[in-house]
mmCIF file of C-alpha atoms and ligand atoms in Angstrom:
data_model
loop_
_atom_site.group_PDB
_atom_site.id
_atom_site.type_symbol
_atom_site.label_atom_id
_atom_site.label_comp_id
_atom_site.label_asym_id
_atom_site.label_seq_id
_atom_site.Cartn_x
_atom_site.Cartn_y
_atom_site.Cartn_z
ATOM 1 C CA UNK R 1 -40.478 16.199 -10.120
ATOM 2 C CA UNK R 2 -41.832 19.768 -9.941
ATOM 3 C CA UNK R 3 -39.863 22.168 -12.173
ATOM 4 C CA UNK R 4 -40.035 25.426 -10.741
ATOM 5 C CA UNK R 5 -38.835 28.930 -12.705
ATOM 6 C CA UNK R 6 -39.546 31.412 -9.724
ATOM 7 C CA UNK R 7 -38.614 31.592 -6.556
ATOM 8 C CA UNK R 8 -42.487 32.485 -5.243
ATOM 9 C CA UNK R 9 -43.451 29.470 -6.588
ATOM 10 C CA UNK R 10 -40.540 27.344 -4.730
ATOM 11 C CA UNK R 11 -40.926 29.291 -1.400
ATOM 12 C CA UNK R 12 -45.045 28.638 -1.971
ATOM 13 C CA UNK R 13 -44.254 24.841 -2.434
ATOM 14 C CA UNK R 14 -42.189 24.359 0.682
ATOM 15 C CA UNK R 15 -43.187 27.057 2.816
ATOM 16 C CA UNK R 16 -45.859 24.357 4.532
ATOM 17 C CA UNK R 17 -43.603 21.363 4.468
ATOM 18 C CA UNK R 18 -42.678 20.190 7.599
ATOM 19 C CA UNK R 19 -39.951 17.869 6.611
ATOM 20 C CA UNK R 20 -36.793 17.911 5.719
ATOM 21 C CA UNK R 21 -34.971 19.468 2.579
ATOM 22 C CA UNK R 22 -31.703 18.585 1.331
ATOM 23 C CA UNK R 23 -30.405 20.449 -1.570
ATOM 24 C CA UNK R 24 -27.876 20.176 -4.700
ATOM 25 C CA UNK R 25 -26.876 23.404 -6.125
ATOM 26 C CA UNK R 26 -25.432 22.569 -9.705
ATOM 27 C CA UNK R 27 -24.717 24.621 -12.835
ATOM 28 C CA UNK R 28 -26.326 21.704 -14.899
ATOM 29 C CA UNK R 29 -24.372 19.570 -17.571
ATOM 30 C CA UNK R 30 -24.912 16.815 -15.028
ATOM 31 C CA UNK R 31 -23.201 14.039 -14.669
ATOM 32 C CA UNK R 32 -22.645 11.261 -12.475
ATOM 33 C CA UNK R 33 -21.077 13.022 -9.498
ATOM 34 C CA UNK R 34 -23.884 15.436 -9.262
ATOM 35 C CA UNK R 35 -26.713 12.183 -9.046
ATOM 36 C CA UNK R 36 -24.419 10.739 -6.203
ATOM 37 C CA UNK R 37 -24.915 14.284 -4.398
ATOM 38 C CA UNK R 38 -28.692 13.696 -4.909
ATOM 39 C CA UNK R 39 -28.697 10.304 -4.246
ATOM 40 C CA UNK R 40 -26.999 11.394 -0.816
ATOM 41 C CA UNK R 41 -29.988 14.362 -0.611
ATOM 42 C CA UNK R 42 -32.431 11.470 -1.048
ATOM 43 C CA UNK R 43 -31.144 9.141 1.598
ATOM 44 C CA UNK R 44 -30.689 12.167 4.163
ATOM 45 C CA UNK R 45 -33.817 14.160 3.945
ATOM 46 C CA UNK R 46 -37.689 13.794 2.688
ATOM 47 C CA UNK R 47 -37.873 16.139 0.332
ATOM 48 C CA UNK R 48 -35.062 16.829 -1.819
ATOM 49 C CA UNK R 49 -34.496 20.110 -4.453
ATOM 50 C CA UNK R 50 -31.714 20.497 -7.248
ATOM 51 C CA UNK R 51 -31.052 24.177 -9.091
ATOM 52 C CA UNK R 52 -29.441 24.157 -12.091
ATOM 53 C CA UNK R 53 -28.650 28.286 -13.036
ATOM 54 C CA UNK R 54 -25.300 28.770 -14.350
ATOM 55 C CA UNK R 55 -24.176 32.273 -12.213
ATOM 56 C CA UNK R 56 -22.462 34.590 -14.328
ATOM 57 C CA UNK R 57 -21.048 36.366 -11.168
ATOM 58 C CA UNK R 58 -18.995 33.568 -10.632
ATOM 59 C CA UNK R 59 -17.105 33.653 -13.856
ATOM 60 C CA UNK R 60 -14.063 35.755 -13.953
ATOM 61 C CA UNK R 61 -13.371 34.884 -17.493
ATOM 62 C CA UNK R 62 -16.001 35.604 -20.229
ATOM 63 C CA UNK R 63 -14.793 33.230 -22.835
ATOM 64 C CA UNK R 64 -15.268 30.121 -20.150
ATOM 65 C CA UNK R 65 -18.729 31.599 -19.419
ATOM 66 C CA UNK R 66 -19.852 31.437 -23.382
ATOM 67 C CA UNK R 67 -19.078 28.050 -23.500
ATOM 68 C CA UNK R 68 -20.366 26.706 -20.072
ATOM 69 C CA UNK R 69 -22.311 23.457 -21.437
ATOM 70 C CA UNK R 70 -26.084 23.404 -21.429
ATOM 71 C CA UNK R 71 -28.025 20.194 -20.963
ATOM 72 C CA UNK R 72 -31.003 21.175 -19.926
ATOM 73 C CA UNK R 73 -33.264 18.561 -21.516
ATOM 74 C CA UNK R 74 -30.682 15.546 -20.676
ATOM 75 C CA UNK R 75 -30.428 16.880 -17.192
ATOM 76 C CA UNK R 76 -33.866 16.643 -16.448
ATOM 77 C CA UNK R 77 -34.214 13.270 -17.593
ATOM 78 C CA UNK R 78 -30.715 12.497 -15.111
ATOM 79 C CA UNK R 79 -32.862 14.237 -12.197
ATOM 80 C CA UNK R 80 -36.089 11.877 -13.182
ATOM 81 C CA UNK R 81 -33.947 9.043 -13.203
ATOM 82 C CA UNK R 82 -32.731 9.107 -9.579
ATOM 83 C CA UNK R 83 -35.815 10.807 -8.263
ATOM 84 C CA UNK R 84 -35.154 14.344 -7.545
ATOM 85 C CA UNK R 85 -38.307 15.687 -6.694
ATOM 86 C CA UNK R 86 -38.106 19.172 -7.162
ATOM 87 C CA UNK R 87 -35.915 21.261 -9.901
ATOM 88 C CA UNK R 88 -35.332 25.323 -9.650
ATOM 89 C CA UNK R 89 -34.691 26.667 -13.319
ATOM 90 C CA UNK R 90 -34.385 30.196 -12.570
ATOM 91 C CA UNK R 91 -32.989 32.538 -15.189
ATOM 92 C CA UNK R 92 -30.932 35.296 -14.926
ATOM 93 C CA UNK R 93 -33.661 37.874 -14.060
ATOM 94 C CA UNK R 94 -34.883 36.126 -11.514
ATOM 95 C CA UNK R 95 -31.180 35.643 -9.607
ATOM 96 C CA UNK R 96 -30.507 39.628 -10.211
ATOM 97 C CA UNK R 97 -33.510 40.960 -10.475
ATOM 98 C CA UNK R 98 -31.732 44.692 -9.392
ATOM 99 C CA UNK R 99 -28.691 43.524 -12.158
ATOM 100 C CA UNK R 100 -25.496 42.216 -11.516
ATOM 101 C CA UNK R 101 -23.447 45.288 -11.202
ATOM 102 C CA UNK R 102 -23.943 45.684 -7.430
ATOM 103 C CA UNK R 103 -23.250 42.359 -5.576
ATOM 104 C CA UNK R 104 -22.914 41.554 -1.917
ATOM 105 C CA UNK R 105 -19.334 41.842 -0.602
ATOM 106 C CA UNK R 106 -18.827 38.639 1.022
ATOM 107 C CA UNK R 107 -15.696 38.323 3.561
ATOM 108 C CA UNK R 108 -13.865 35.354 3.513
ATOM 109 C CA UNK R 109 -10.614 36.336 3.960
ATOM 110 C CA UNK R 110 -7.795 34.464 3.649
ATOM 111 C CA UNK R 111 -9.580 31.998 1.805
ATOM 112 C CA UNK R 112 -10.224 34.649 -1.325
ATOM 113 C CA UNK R 113 -6.493 35.189 -1.570
ATOM 114 C CA UNK R 114 -4.796 31.708 -2.589
ATOM 115 C CA UNK R 115 -5.648 28.932 -5.077
ATOM 116 C CA UNK R 116 -8.327 29.856 -6.675
ATOM 117 C CA UNK R 117 -9.081 32.998 -4.853
ATOM 118 C CA UNK R 118 -6.075 34.217 -6.504
ATOM 119 C CA UNK R 119 -6.428 32.786 -10.148
ATOM 120 C CA UNK R 120 -9.688 33.712 -10.707
ATOM 121 C CA UNK R 121 -10.716 37.101 -8.627
ATOM 122 C CA UNK R 122 -14.204 37.961 -7.769
ATOM 123 C CA UNK R 123 -15.099 33.789 -8.209
ATOM 124 C CA UNK R 124 -15.667 32.876 -4.952
ATOM 125 C CA UNK R 125 -17.899 36.415 -4.238
ATOM 126 C CA UNK R 126 -19.950 35.358 -7.008
ATOM 127 C CA UNK R 127 -20.518 31.879 -5.593
ATOM 128 C CA UNK R 128 -21.017 33.561 -2.471
ATOM 129 C CA UNK R 129 -23.834 35.464 -3.742
ATOM 130 C CA UNK R 130 -25.562 32.707 -5.252
ATOM 131 C CA UNK R 131 -25.674 30.442 -3.003
ATOM 132 C CA UNK R 132 -26.872 32.842 -0.459
ATOM 133 C CA UNK R 133 -29.487 33.720 -2.430
ATOM 134 C CA UNK R 134 -30.472 30.047 -3.161
ATOM 135 C CA UNK R 135 -30.254 29.128 0.632
ATOM 136 C CA UNK R 136 -32.594 31.800 1.334
ATOM 137 C CA UNK R 137 -35.266 30.544 -0.972
ATOM 138 C CA UNK R 138 -35.021 26.868 -0.284
ATOM 139 C CA UNK R 139 -34.013 26.983 3.270
ATOM 140 C CA UNK R 140 -32.807 23.883 3.412
ATOM 141 C CA UNK R 141 -32.106 21.604 5.810
ATOM 142 C CA UNK R 142 -28.794 19.950 4.542
ATOM 143 C CA UNK R 143 -26.833 21.510 1.366
ATOM 144 C CA UNK R 144 -24.744 19.032 -0.670
ATOM 145 C CA UNK R 145 -21.379 20.080 -2.395
ATOM 146 C CA UNK R 146 -18.557 17.514 -3.905
ATOM 147 C CA UNK R 147 -14.849 17.401 -2.657
ATOM 148 C CA UNK R 148 -13.823 18.153 -6.114
ATOM 149 C CA UNK R 149 -14.880 21.676 -5.584
ATOM 150 C CA UNK R 150 -12.387 21.589 -2.131
ATOM 151 C CA UNK R 151 -12.037 24.849 -2.019
ATOM 152 C CA UNK R 152 -15.746 25.974 -2.986
ATOM 153 C CA UNK R 153 -16.794 23.840 0.193
ATOM 154 C CA UNK R 154 -14.679 25.741 2.485
ATOM 155 C CA UNK R 155 -15.722 29.145 1.235
ATOM 156 C CA UNK R 156 -19.176 27.896 1.878
ATOM 157 C CA UNK R 157 -18.649 26.751 5.181
ATOM 158 C CA UNK R 158 -17.504 30.006 5.426
ATOM 159 C CA UNK R 159 -20.587 31.303 4.061
ATOM 160 C CA UNK R 160 -22.760 29.570 6.350
ATOM 161 C CA UNK R 161 -20.726 31.023 9.734
ATOM 162 C CA UNK R 162 -20.748 34.581 8.253
ATOM 163 C CA UNK R 163 -24.271 34.041 7.485
ATOM 164 C CA UNK R 164 -25.459 32.563 10.889
ATOM 165 C CA UNK R 165 -26.821 30.098 9.131
ATOM 166 C CA UNK R 166 -28.105 26.727 10.537
ATOM 167 C CA UNK R 167 -27.868 24.835 7.198
ATOM 168 C CA UNK R 168 -25.780 21.729 7.672
ATOM 169 C CA UNK R 169 -22.883 21.636 4.752
ATOM 170 C CA UNK R 170 -22.305 17.897 3.570
ATOM 171 C CA UNK R 171 -19.408 17.478 1.576
ATOM 172 C CA UNK R 172 -19.127 14.091 -1.037
ATOM 173 C CA UNK R 173 -16.371 12.160 -1.854
ATOM 174 C CA UNK R 174 -15.216 13.191 -5.633
ATOM 175 C CA UNK R 175 -16.510 10.249 -8.516
ATOM 176 C CA UNK R 176 -14.011 9.793 -10.928
ATOM 177 C CA UNK R 177 -13.878 8.109 -14.649
ATOM 178 C CA UNK R 178 -12.540 4.485 -14.716
ATOM 179 C CA UNK R 179 -9.190 6.353 -15.071
ATOM 180 C CA UNK R 180 -9.456 9.011 -12.598
ATOM 181 C CA UNK R 181 -10.235 11.963 -14.163
ATOM 182 C CA UNK R 182 -12.612 13.914 -11.527
ATOM 183 C CA UNK R 183 -15.952 13.830 -13.194
ATOM 184 C CA UNK R 184 -16.972 17.289 -13.933
ATOM 185 C CA UNK R 185 -19.118 19.214 -16.947
ATOM 186 C CA UNK R 186 -16.186 21.174 -18.288
ATOM 187 C CA UNK R 187 -14.989 17.659 -19.447
ATOM 188 C CA UNK R 188 -17.404 17.247 -22.378
ATOM 189 C CA UNK R 189 -15.485 20.413 -23.455
ATOM 190 C CA UNK R 190 -12.397 18.324 -24.830
ATOM 191 C CA UNK R 191 -11.469 16.512 -27.523
ATOM 192 C CA UNK R 192 -10.993 12.679 -27.600
ATOM 193 C CA UNK R 193 -7.030 13.617 -27.664
ATOM 194 C CA UNK R 194 -7.493 16.429 -24.457
ATOM 195 C CA UNK R 195 -9.675 13.976 -22.643
ATOM 196 C CA UNK R 196 -7.176 11.345 -23.018
ATOM 197 C CA UNK R 197 -4.528 13.627 -21.861
ATOM 198 C CA UNK R 198 -6.250 14.731 -18.510
ATOM 199 C CA UNK R 199 -6.096 11.603 -16.589
ATOM 200 C CA UNK R 200 -2.741 12.896 -15.960
ATOM 201 C CA UNK R 201 -3.895 15.325 -13.112
ATOM 202 C CA UNK R 202 -5.244 12.600 -11.279
ATOM 203 C CA UNK R 203 -2.035 10.704 -12.138
ATOM 204 C CA UNK R 204 0.066 13.582 -10.531
ATOM 205 C CA UNK R 205 -1.964 13.537 -7.443
ATOM 206 C CA UNK R 206 -1.668 9.995 -7.110
ATOM 207 C CA UNK R 207 2.110 10.330 -7.709
ATOM 208 C CA UNK R 208 2.487 12.739 -5.119
ATOM 209 C CA UNK R 209 0.768 10.836 -2.869
ATOM 210 C CA UNK R 210 2.708 7.660 -3.331
ATOM 211 C CA UNK R 211 5.749 9.672 -2.856
ATOM 212 C CA UNK R 212 5.093 12.165 -0.095
ATOM 213 C CA UNK R 213 6.684 10.603 2.245
ATOM 214 C CA UNK R 214 10.260 10.178 0.523
ATOM 215 C CA UNK R 215 10.274 13.304 -1.435
ATOM 216 C CA UNK R 216 10.315 16.527 -0.785
ATOM 217 C CA UNK R 217 6.908 18.448 -1.947
ATOM 218 C CA UNK R 218 8.509 21.159 -4.050
ATOM 219 C CA UNK R 219 10.949 18.317 -5.677
ATOM 220 C CA UNK R 220 7.808 16.381 -6.452
ATOM 221 C CA UNK R 221 5.279 19.605 -7.483
ATOM 222 C CA UNK R 222 8.311 20.103 -9.797
ATOM 223 C CA UNK R 223 8.574 17.029 -11.019
ATOM 224 C CA UNK R 224 4.360 16.908 -11.934
ATOM 225 C CA UNK R 225 4.655 20.396 -13.474
ATOM 226 C CA UNK R 226 6.950 19.036 -16.341
ATOM 227 C CA UNK R 227 5.652 16.017 -17.088
ATOM 228 C CA UNK R 228 1.883 18.033 -17.294
ATOM 229 C CA UNK R 229 3.345 20.743 -19.381
ATOM 230 C CA UNK R 230 4.749 17.998 -21.819
ATOM 231 C CA UNK R 231 1.735 16.911 -23.019
ATOM 232 C CA UNK R 232 0.343 20.011 -23.435
ATOM 233 C CA UNK R 233 -1.085 20.540 -20.117
ATOM 234 C CA UNK R 234 -0.671 24.386 -18.533
ATOM 235 C CA UNK R 235 -0.642 24.304 -14.844
ATOM 236 C CA UNK R 236 -1.893 26.750 -12.763
ATOM 237 C CA UNK R 237 -0.915 25.610 -9.591
ATOM 238 C CA UNK R 238 0.031 22.445 -7.754
ATOM 239 C CA UNK R 239 -0.393 23.308 -4.240
ATOM 240 C CA UNK R 240 0.087 21.783 -1.167
ATOM 241 C CA UNK R 241 -2.283 22.839 1.976
ATOM 242 C CA UNK R 242 -3.742 22.028 5.414
ATOM 243 C CA UNK R 243 -6.962 19.957 4.484
ATOM 244 C CA UNK R 244 -8.992 22.081 7.547
ATOM 245 C CA UNK R 245 -7.874 25.603 6.715
ATOM 246 C CA UNK R 246 -6.024 25.548 3.259
ATOM 247 C CA UNK R 247 -3.316 26.917 5.041
ATOM 248 C CA UNK R 248 -0.043 26.120 2.003
ATOM 249 C CA UNK R 249 2.202 24.248 3.468
ATOM 250 C CA UNK R 250 6.030 24.561 1.797
ATOM 251 C CA UNK R 251 6.648 20.848 2.790
ATOM 252 C CA UNK R 252 5.102 18.030 3.954
ATOM 253 C CA UNK R 253 3.864 17.345 7.906
ATOM 254 C CA UNK R 254 2.813 14.069 8.731
ATOM 255 C CA UNK R 255 1.132 15.548 12.144
ATOM 256 C CA UNK R 256 -1.363 17.449 9.325
ATOM 257 C CA UNK R 257 -4.452 16.457 7.475
ATOM 258 C CA UNK R 258 -3.085 17.567 4.185
ATOM 259 C CA UNK R 259 -4.544 17.994 0.775
ATOM 260 C CA UNK R 260 -3.059 18.786 -2.810
ATOM 261 C CA UNK R 261 -4.467 20.849 -5.182
ATOM 262 C CA UNK R 262 -4.509 20.969 -8.763
ATOM 263 C CA UNK R 263 -5.703 23.273 -11.315
ATOM 264 C CA UNK R 264 -4.608 23.079 -15.062
ATOM 265 C CA UNK R 265 -5.558 24.503 -18.487
ATOM 266 C CA UNK R 266 -6.049 21.961 -21.318
ATOM 267 C CA UNK R 267 -7.872 22.931 -24.719
ATOM 268 C CA UNK R 268 -9.087 26.299 -23.198
ATOM 269 C CA UNK R 269 -10.620 24.504 -20.733
ATOM 270 C CA UNK R 270 -10.110 24.959 -16.924
ATOM 271 C CA UNK R 271 -9.815 22.109 -14.742
ATOM 272 C CA UNK R 272 -8.985 21.338 -10.874
ATOM 273 C CA UNK R 273 -8.765 18.276 -8.807
ATOM 274 C CA UNK R 274 -7.415 17.580 -5.308
ATOM 275 C CA UNK R 275 -6.466 14.638 -3.510
ATOM 276 C CA UNK R 276 -6.231 14.042 0.449
ATOM 277 C CA UNK R 277 -2.545 12.407 1.450
ATOM 278 C CA UNK R 278 -3.070 9.239 2.803
ATOM 279 C CA UNK R 279 -0.920 9.145 5.856
HETATM 280 O O1 LIG V 301 -20.403 24.053 -8.459
HETATM 281 C C1 LIG V 301 -21.195 25.115 -8.408
HETATM 282 O O2 LIG V 301 -21.764 24.198 -9.603
HETATM 283 C C2 LIG V 301 -21.597 26.811 -8.467
HETATM 284 O O3 LIG V 301 -20.488 26.883 -8.305
HETATM 285 C C3 LIG V 301 -22.360 26.530 -7.978
HETATM 286 C C4 LIG V 301 -22.443 25.969 -6.218
HETATM 287 C C5 LIG V 301 -23.952 25.579 -8.319
HETATM 288 C C6 LIG V 301 -22.587 28.126 -7.436
HETATM 289 O O4 LIG V 301 -23.080 28.618 -9.028
#
């Protein structure tokens, strides 16, 4: 595996290739979910590139940024174990040579006003800045992202439209722990007790998915919010939306493809998850 710190070197390595390139951008602290993205990329492309960069501009909360887990040594071992071809490991100066005060502004419209767009102001603009920069460097054929970050996938789809990019976005299924908790780098920040409680997020999603044909969304989400609070989570939102647009829905509509999305804090760690409603 080539490990490169500078965009110039990565571009040089890739410039002569006519091969298809699968790209998996990450912020490190890799888990099975990330590795499954690499595996998808490997199956569908001749070269697989992963990046690890904890992007400061997408953290609206400095405390969240300060405690984001960093495990580069283990990450490299994991990437080697799945046969990654190239790891791009830039530092902040490499990605933001002119500083972080004058970011590009991307018009992602409605998506920035709801869910994480609403609760994490500036977050998606930070994501767009870094993903756009990375795409200009890697110039992949395909870009792989996880469905766990459902809204991020739609934002990046929009980014590709805005920038008239020909990169194909492939959204891969969420990987879960045996108790249902969606795999996330942030799970490692939880205490053993917190980790046990965190499974209730998926429990809520499943409860809604099981009962949606007989109980209103308002009643189900109120019930789930109360249950999450009782065990010590602080739900930020439990919302229902049209899956293709994320237009929020007041109640279930069986003529639509629907998704339920949850964000909740636990021990100061913000966790998100979502589930497509099974018809
Ligand atoms: O999903 C993530 O890990 C990050 O938001 C991404 C896409 C790597 C951009 O920093």
